[in-house]
Coordinates of C-alpha atoms in Angstrom, one line a residue:
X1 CA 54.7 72.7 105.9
X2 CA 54.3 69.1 104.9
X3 CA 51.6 68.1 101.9
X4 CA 49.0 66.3 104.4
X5 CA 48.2 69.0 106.1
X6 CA 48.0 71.2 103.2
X7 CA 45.4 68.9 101.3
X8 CA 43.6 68.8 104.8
X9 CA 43.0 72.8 104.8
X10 CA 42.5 73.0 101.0
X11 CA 39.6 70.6 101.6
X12 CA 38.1 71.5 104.4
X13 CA 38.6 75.7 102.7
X14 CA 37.0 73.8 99.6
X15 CA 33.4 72.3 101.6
X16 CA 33.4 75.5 102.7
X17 CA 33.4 77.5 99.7
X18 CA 30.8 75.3 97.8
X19 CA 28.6 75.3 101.0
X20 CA 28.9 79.4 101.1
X21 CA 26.8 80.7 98.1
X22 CA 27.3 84.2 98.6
X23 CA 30.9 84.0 98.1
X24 CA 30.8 81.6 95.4
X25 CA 28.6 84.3 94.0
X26 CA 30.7 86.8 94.3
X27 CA 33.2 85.2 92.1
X28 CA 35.1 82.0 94.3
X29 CA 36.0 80.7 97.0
X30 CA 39.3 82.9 97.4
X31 CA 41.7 79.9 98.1
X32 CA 44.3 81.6 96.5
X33 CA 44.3 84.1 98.8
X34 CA 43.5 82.4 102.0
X35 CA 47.1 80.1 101.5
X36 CA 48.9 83.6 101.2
X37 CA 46.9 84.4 104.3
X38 CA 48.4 81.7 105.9
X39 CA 51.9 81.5 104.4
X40 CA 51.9 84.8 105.5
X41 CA 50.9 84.2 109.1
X42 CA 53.4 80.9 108.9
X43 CA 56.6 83.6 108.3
X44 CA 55.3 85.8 111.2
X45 CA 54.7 82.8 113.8
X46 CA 57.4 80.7 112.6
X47 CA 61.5 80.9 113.0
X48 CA 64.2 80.7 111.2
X49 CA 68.0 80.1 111.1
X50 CA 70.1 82.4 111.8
X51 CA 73.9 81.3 110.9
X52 CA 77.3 82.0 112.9
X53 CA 79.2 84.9 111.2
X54 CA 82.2 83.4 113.6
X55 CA 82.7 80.2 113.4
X56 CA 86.6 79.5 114.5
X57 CA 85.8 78.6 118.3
X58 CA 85.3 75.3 118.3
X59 CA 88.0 73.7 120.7
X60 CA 89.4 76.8 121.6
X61 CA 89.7 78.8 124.6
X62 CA 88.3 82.2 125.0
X63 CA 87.8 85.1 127.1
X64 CA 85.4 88.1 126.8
X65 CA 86.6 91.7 128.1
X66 CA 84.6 94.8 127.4
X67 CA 85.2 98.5 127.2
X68 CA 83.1 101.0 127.8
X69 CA 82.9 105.2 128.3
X70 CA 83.4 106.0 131.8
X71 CA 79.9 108.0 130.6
X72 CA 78.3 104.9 130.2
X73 CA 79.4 103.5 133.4
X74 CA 78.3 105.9 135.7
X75 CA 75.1 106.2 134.3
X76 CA 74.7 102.0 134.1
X77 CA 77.4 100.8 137.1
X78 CA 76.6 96.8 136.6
X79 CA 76.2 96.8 133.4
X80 CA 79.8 95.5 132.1
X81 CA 79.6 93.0 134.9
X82 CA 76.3 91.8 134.0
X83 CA 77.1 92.2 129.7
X84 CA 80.7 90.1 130.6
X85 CA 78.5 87.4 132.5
X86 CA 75.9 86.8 130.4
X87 CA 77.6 86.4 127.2
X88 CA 80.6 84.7 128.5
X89 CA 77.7 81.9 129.8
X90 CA 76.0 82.0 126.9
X91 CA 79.1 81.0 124.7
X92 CA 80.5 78.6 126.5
X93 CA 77.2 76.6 126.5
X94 CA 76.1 77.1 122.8
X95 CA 79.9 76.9 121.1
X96 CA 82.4 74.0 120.7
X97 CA 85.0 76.3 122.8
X98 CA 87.4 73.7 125.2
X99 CA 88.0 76.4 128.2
X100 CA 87.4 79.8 129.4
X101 CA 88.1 82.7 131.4
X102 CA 85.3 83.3 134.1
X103 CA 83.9 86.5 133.9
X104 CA 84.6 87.2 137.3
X105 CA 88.4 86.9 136.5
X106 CA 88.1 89.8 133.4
X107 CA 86.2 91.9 135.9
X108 CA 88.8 91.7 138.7
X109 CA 91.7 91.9 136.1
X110 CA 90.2 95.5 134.8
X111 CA 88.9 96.6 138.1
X112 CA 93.0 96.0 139.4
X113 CA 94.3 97.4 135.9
X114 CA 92.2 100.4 135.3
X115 CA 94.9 101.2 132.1
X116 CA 94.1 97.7 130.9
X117 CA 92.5 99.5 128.2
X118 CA 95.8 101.2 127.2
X119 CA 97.7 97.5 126.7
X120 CA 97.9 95.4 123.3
X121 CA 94.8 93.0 123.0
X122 CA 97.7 90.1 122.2
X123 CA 98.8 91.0 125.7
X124 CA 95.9 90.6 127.3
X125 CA 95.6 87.4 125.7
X126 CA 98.6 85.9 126.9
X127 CA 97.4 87.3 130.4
X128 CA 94.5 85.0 130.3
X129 CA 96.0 82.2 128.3
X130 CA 93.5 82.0 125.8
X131 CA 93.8 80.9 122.5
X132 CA 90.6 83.6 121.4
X133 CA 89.9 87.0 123.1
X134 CA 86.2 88.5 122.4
X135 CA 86.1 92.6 123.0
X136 CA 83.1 94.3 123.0
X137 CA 83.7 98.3 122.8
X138 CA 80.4 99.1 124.0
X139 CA 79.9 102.6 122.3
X140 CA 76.5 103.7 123.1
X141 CA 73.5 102.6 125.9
X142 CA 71.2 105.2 126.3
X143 CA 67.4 104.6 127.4
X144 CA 66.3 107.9 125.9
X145 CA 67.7 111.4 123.7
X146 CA 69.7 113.2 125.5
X147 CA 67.4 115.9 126.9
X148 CA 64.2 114.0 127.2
X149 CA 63.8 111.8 129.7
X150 CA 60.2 112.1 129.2
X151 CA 59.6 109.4 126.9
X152 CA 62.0 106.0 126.3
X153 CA 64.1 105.7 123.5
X154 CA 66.6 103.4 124.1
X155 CA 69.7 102.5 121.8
X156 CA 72.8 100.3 122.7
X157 CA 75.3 100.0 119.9
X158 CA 79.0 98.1 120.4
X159 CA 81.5 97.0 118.1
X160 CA 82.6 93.0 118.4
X161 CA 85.9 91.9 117.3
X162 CA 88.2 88.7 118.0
X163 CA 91.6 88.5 118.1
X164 CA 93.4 85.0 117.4
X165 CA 96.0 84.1 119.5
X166 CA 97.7 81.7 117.0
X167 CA 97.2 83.9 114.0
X168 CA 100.7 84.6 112.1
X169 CA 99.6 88.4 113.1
X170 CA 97.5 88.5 116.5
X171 CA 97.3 92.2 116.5
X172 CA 95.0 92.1 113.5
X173 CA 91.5 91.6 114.4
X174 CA 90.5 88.1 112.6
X175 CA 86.6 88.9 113.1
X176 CA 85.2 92.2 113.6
X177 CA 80.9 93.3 113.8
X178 CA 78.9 96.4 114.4
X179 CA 76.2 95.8 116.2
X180 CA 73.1 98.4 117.1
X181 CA 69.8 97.4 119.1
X182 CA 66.8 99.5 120.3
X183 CA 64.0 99.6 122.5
X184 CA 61.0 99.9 123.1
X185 CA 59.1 99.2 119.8
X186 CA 56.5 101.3 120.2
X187 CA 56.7 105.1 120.3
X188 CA 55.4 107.5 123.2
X189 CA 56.1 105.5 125.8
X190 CA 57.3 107.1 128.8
X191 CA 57.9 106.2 133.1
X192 CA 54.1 106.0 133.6
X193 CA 53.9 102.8 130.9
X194 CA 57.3 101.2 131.4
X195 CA 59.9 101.8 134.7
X196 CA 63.1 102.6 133.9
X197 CA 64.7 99.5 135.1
X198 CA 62.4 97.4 132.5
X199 CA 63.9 99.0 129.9
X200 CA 67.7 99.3 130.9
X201 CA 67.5 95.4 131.3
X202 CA 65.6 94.5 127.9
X203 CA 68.1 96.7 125.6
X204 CA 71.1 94.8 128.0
X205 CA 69.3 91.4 126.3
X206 CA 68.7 92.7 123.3
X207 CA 72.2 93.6 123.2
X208 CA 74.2 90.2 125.0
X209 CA 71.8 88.3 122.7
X210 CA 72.9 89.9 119.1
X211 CA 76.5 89.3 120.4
X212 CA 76.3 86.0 121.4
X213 CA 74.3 85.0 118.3
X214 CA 77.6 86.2 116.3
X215 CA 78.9 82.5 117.5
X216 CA 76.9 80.0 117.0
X217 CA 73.7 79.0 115.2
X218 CA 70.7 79.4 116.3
X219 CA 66.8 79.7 115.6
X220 CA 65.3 82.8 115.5
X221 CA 61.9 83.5 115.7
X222 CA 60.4 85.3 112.4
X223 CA 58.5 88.3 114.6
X224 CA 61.7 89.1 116.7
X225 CA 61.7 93.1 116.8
X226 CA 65.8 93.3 117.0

C-alpha cells in the first residue's frame, strides 16, 4: 500500500475521531487498531507470490504421464485423462518449455501399453523424446471416508517427481513433491448441499492446480483454502 492513500484514511479516520465525542471519551480514536483492521483485511483480500520449487524447464521438452490404482480408476474413469490434460496445458502455457508431448499421445501410449508402469521412466523418456518427463503417482482421490458416503470429505494426495533426460544419472529423480488437497472446507456437508460431481471436479482442480504451480510462478490469492 503506497503512502497517499494511507495519509488519505488516517485523515479522513482522524475528522472522524475528533467529530465522535463519545469515543474520544472513551479514551481515542482507536487508529491503531483500525490500520491492523485493515492490514489485516489487506492479507485476507490480497495475493501473494508463490515461487517455482522446479525451475529447470525452461527450453526444454517435456511430457506428463500419471499412474494411478486401478481402485482409483474405476471409481473416477476420466480422471487421468482429464488430470494429464489439464496440467500438460497448463505448463506448456505458463513455463519457458520449447516442445511437448500431447496428452493425448501419453494416454494412447498407456492405454496400448498397460505394463507401461512396469518399464524404466528413462525409457519412457526416450519413447517420447523428451528432454523432461513429469509423473504424477496419484495415490489417493476419495470424495468421502470409506464407509460414509453420507457426508463429503474429499482428499486427493499424489507424489510429483521429474526425471532429466540429460542428467549424468536419468534414473534418479532430479525433483520430487508430495502433494495433498481436500475438499469441501466446510464440515457436514452431504448430497443434499453439494452433488457429487461438484465435488469430484473441484478436488481434480485443486489437485492439477498445486501441481502445476510446482513450475512456475505465480500469484496466489491470500484466502485460497488449499
Amino acid at each position: 500500500m503506497s503512502q497517499r492513500p494511507l495519509r488519505t484514511v488516517a485523515s479522513v479516520v482522524l475528522r472522524g475521531c475528533l467529530l465522535t465525542a463519545a469515543v474520544v471519551a472513551a479514551g481515542g480514536c482507536g487508529i491503531p487498531a483500525f490500520f491492523g483492521l485493515v492490514l489485516r483485511n489487506a492479507e485476507e483480500t490480497g495475493d501473494h507470490l508463490e515461487e517455482a520449487e522446479y525451475t529447470n524447464m525452461t527450453e526444454q521438452s517435456f511430457g506428463v504421464i500419471i499412474a494411478a490404482d486401478r481402485s482409483i480408476q474405476a471409481d473416477h474413469p476420466s480422471l487421468v485423462q482429464y488430470l494429464t490434460q489439464r496440467v500438460t496445458a497448463e505448463l506448456m502455457e505458463n513455463t519457458d518449455a520449447t516442445g511437448v508431448v500431447p496428452a493425448d499421445r501419453v494416454l494412447g501410449y498407456q492405454y496400448n501399453n498397460p505394463s507401461w508402469s512396469a518399464r524404466e521412466y528413462i525409457e519412457i523418456a526416450d519413447e517420447f523424446g523428451v528432454d523432461r518427463l513429469v509423473v504424477i503417482d496419484l495415490q489417493e482421490f476419495r470424495l468421502h471416508d470409506p464407509g460414509n458416503s453420507y457426508l463429503w470429505d474429499g482428499q486427493a494426495a499424489a507424489s510429483v517427481v521429474v526425471l532429466e533426460r540429460d542428467s549424468i544419472t536419468p534414473n534418479d529423480f532430479a525433483f520430487r513433491k508430495f502433494l495433498q488437497v481436500g475438499f469441501p472446507d466446510t464440515n457436514g456437508l452431504g448430497p443434499a448441499q453439494l452433488r457429487e460431481e461438484v465435488v469430484r471436479t473441484e478436488l481434480a482442480i485443486r489437485l492439477s492446480n498445486r501441481i502445476s504451480w510446482l513450475f512456475y510462478d505465480k500469484e496466489v490469492p491470500n484466502s485460497l483454502p488449499y
